[in-house]
PDB file of C-alpha atoms in Angstrom:
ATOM      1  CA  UNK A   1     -19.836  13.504  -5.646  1.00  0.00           C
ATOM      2  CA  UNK A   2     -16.390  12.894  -6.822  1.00  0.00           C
ATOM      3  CA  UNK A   3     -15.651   9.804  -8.331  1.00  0.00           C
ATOM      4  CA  UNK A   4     -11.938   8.850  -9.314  1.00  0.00           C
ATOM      5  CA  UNK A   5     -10.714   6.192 -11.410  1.00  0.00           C
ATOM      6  CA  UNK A   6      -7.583   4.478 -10.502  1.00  0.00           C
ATOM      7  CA  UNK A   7      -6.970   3.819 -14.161  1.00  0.00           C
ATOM      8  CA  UNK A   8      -6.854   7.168 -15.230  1.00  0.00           C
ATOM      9  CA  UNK A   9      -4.869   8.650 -12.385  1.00  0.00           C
ATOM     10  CA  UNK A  10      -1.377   9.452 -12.834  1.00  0.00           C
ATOM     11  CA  UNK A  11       1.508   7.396 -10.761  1.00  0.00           C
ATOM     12  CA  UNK A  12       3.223   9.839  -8.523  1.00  0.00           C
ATOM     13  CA  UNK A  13       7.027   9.425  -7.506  1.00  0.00           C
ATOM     14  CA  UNK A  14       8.257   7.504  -4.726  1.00  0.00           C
ATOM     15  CA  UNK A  15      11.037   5.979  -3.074  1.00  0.00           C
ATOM     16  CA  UNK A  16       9.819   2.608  -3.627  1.00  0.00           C
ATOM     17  CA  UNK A  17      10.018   2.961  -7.392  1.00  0.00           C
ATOM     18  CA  UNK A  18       6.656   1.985  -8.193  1.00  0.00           C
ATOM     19  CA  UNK A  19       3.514   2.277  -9.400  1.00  0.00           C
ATOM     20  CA  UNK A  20       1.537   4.420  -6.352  1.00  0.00           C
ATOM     21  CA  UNK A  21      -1.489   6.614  -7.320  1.00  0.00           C
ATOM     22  CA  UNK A  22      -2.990   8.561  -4.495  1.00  0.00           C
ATOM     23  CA  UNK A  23      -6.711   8.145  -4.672  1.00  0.00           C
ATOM     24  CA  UNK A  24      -8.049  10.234  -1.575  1.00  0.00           C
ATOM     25  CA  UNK A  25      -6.148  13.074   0.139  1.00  0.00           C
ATOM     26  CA  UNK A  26      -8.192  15.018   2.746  1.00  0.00           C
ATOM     27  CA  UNK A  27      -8.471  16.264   5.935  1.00  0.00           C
ATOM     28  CA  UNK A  28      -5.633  14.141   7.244  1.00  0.00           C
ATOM     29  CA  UNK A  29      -6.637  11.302   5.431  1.00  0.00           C
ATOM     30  CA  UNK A  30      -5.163   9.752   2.448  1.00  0.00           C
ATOM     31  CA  UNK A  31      -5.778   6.354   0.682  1.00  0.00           C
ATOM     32  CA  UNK A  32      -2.531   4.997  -1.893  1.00  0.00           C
ATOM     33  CA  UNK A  33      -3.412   2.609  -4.265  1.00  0.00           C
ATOM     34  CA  UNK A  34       0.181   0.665  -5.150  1.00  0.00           C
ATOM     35  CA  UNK A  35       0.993  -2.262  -7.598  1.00  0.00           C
ATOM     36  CA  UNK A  36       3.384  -4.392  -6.661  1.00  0.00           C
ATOM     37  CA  UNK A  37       4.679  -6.137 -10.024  1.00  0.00           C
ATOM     38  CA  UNK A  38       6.798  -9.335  -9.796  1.00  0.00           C
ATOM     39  CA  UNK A  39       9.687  -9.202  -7.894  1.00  0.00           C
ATOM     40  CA  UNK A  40       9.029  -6.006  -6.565  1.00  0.00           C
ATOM     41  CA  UNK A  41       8.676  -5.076  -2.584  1.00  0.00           C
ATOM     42  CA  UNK A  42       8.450  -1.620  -1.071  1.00  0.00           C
ATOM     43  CA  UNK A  43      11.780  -0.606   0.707  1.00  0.00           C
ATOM     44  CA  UNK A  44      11.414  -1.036   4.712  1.00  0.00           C
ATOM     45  CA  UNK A  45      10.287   2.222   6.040  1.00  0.00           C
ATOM     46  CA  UNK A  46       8.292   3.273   8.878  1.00  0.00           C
ATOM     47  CA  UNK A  47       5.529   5.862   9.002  1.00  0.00           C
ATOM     48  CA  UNK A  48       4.844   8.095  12.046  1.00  0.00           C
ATOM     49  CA  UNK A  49       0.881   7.333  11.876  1.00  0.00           C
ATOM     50  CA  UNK A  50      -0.987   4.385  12.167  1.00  0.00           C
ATOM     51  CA  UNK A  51      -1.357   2.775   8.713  1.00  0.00           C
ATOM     52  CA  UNK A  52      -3.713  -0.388   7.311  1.00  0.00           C
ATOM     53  CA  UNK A  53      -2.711  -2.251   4.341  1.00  0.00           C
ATOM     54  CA  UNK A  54      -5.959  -4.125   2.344  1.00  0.00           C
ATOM     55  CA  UNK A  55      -5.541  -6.386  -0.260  1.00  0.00           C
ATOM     56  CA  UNK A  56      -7.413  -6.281  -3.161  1.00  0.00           C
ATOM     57  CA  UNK A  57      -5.748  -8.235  -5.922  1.00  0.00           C
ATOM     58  CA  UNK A  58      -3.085 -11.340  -5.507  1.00  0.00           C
ATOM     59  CA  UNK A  59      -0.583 -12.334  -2.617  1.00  0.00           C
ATOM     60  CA  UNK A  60       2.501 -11.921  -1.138  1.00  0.00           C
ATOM     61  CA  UNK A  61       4.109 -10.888   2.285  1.00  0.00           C
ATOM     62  CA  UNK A  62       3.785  -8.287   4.639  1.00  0.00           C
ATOM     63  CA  UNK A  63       6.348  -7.130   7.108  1.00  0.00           C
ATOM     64  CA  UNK A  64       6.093  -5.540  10.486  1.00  0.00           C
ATOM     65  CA  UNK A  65       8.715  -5.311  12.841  1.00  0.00           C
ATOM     66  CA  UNK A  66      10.398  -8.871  13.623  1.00  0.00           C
ATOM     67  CA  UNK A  67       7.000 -10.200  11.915  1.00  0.00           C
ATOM     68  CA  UNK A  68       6.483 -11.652   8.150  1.00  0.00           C
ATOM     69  CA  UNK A  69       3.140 -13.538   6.934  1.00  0.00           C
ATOM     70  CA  UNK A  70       1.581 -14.408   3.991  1.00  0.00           C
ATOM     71  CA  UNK A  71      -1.905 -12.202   2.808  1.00  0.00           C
ATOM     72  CA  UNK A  72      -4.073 -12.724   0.067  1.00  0.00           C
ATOM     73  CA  UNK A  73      -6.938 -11.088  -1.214  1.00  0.00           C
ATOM     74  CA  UNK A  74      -9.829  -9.404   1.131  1.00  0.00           C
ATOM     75  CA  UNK A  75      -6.666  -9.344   3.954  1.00  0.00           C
ATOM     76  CA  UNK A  76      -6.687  -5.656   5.755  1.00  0.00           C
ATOM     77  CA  UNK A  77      -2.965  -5.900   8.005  1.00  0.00           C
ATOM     78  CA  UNK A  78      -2.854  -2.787  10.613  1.00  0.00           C
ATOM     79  CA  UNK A  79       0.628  -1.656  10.885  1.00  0.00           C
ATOM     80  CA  UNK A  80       1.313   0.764  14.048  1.00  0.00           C
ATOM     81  CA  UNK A  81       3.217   4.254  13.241  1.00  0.00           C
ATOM     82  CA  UNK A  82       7.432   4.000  13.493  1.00  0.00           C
ATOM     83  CA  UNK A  83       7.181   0.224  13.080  1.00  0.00           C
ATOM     84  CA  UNK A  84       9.596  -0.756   9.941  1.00  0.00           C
ATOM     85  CA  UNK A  85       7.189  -2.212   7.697  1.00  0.00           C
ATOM     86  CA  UNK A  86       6.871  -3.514   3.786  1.00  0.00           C
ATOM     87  CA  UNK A  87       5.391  -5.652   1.423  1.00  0.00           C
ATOM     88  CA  UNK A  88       7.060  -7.857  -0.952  1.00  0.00           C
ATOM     89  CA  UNK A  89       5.457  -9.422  -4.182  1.00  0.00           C
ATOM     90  CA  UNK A  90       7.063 -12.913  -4.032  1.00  0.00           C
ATOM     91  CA  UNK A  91       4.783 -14.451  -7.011  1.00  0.00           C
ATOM     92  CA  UNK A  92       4.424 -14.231 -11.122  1.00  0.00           C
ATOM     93  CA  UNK A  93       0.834 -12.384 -10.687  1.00  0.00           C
ATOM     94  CA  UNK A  94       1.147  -8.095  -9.641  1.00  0.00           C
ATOM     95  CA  UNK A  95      -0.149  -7.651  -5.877  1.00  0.00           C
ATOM     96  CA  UNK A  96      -2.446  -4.659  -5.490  1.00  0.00           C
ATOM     97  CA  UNK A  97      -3.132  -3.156  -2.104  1.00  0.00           C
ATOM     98  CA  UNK A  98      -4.654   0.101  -0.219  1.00  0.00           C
ATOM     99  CA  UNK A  99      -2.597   1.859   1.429  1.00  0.00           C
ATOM    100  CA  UNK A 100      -4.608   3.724   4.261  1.00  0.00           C
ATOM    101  CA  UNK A 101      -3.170   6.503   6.661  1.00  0.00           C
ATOM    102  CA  UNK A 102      -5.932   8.131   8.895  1.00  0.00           C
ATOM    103  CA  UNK A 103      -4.811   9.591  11.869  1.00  0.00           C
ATOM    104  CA  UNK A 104      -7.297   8.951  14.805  1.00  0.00           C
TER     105      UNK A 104
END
């Protein structure tokens, strides 16, 4: 059993400039856990897999294509590979989401 603790995981470095800790990486799998303080958004980018945003603490917007709504907690968004996508915390509270890549 491995258990990891996001607290005590080290940010790694991104273009997005901020705080992303990689909390599974296997088997062509891979789960990002990001914080999105105020003001901050991920830069538009697309991804060539399939990737599902869930939201686990505040609000803000998501991004896909021509597409922008608003998502709050317990929200999972599906974004489909080399679709510009990104998520933009547009409150006072940080926005903290999964980021989950698993190719089918």
């Amino acid at each position: 059993m491995k258990i990891i603790e996001i607290d005590k995981t080290q940010p790694f470095v991104n273009n997005h400039n901020i705080d992303a800790r990689r909390i599974y990486n296997y088997n062509g799998a891979e789960i990002i856990h990001m914080t999105l303080h105020p003001g901050e958004s991920l830069k538009t980018h697309s991804t060539p897999v399939d990737v599902a945003f869930y939201i686990l603490e505040g609000s803000g917007l998501v991004e896909i294509g021509e597409e922008t709504a608003p998502v709050e907690v317990g929200a999972c968004v599906e974004s489909l590979k080399d679709i510009p996508h990104r998520l933009i915390n547009n409150t006072e509270k940080p926005f903290k989401f999964l980021v989950i890549k698993m190719p089918k």
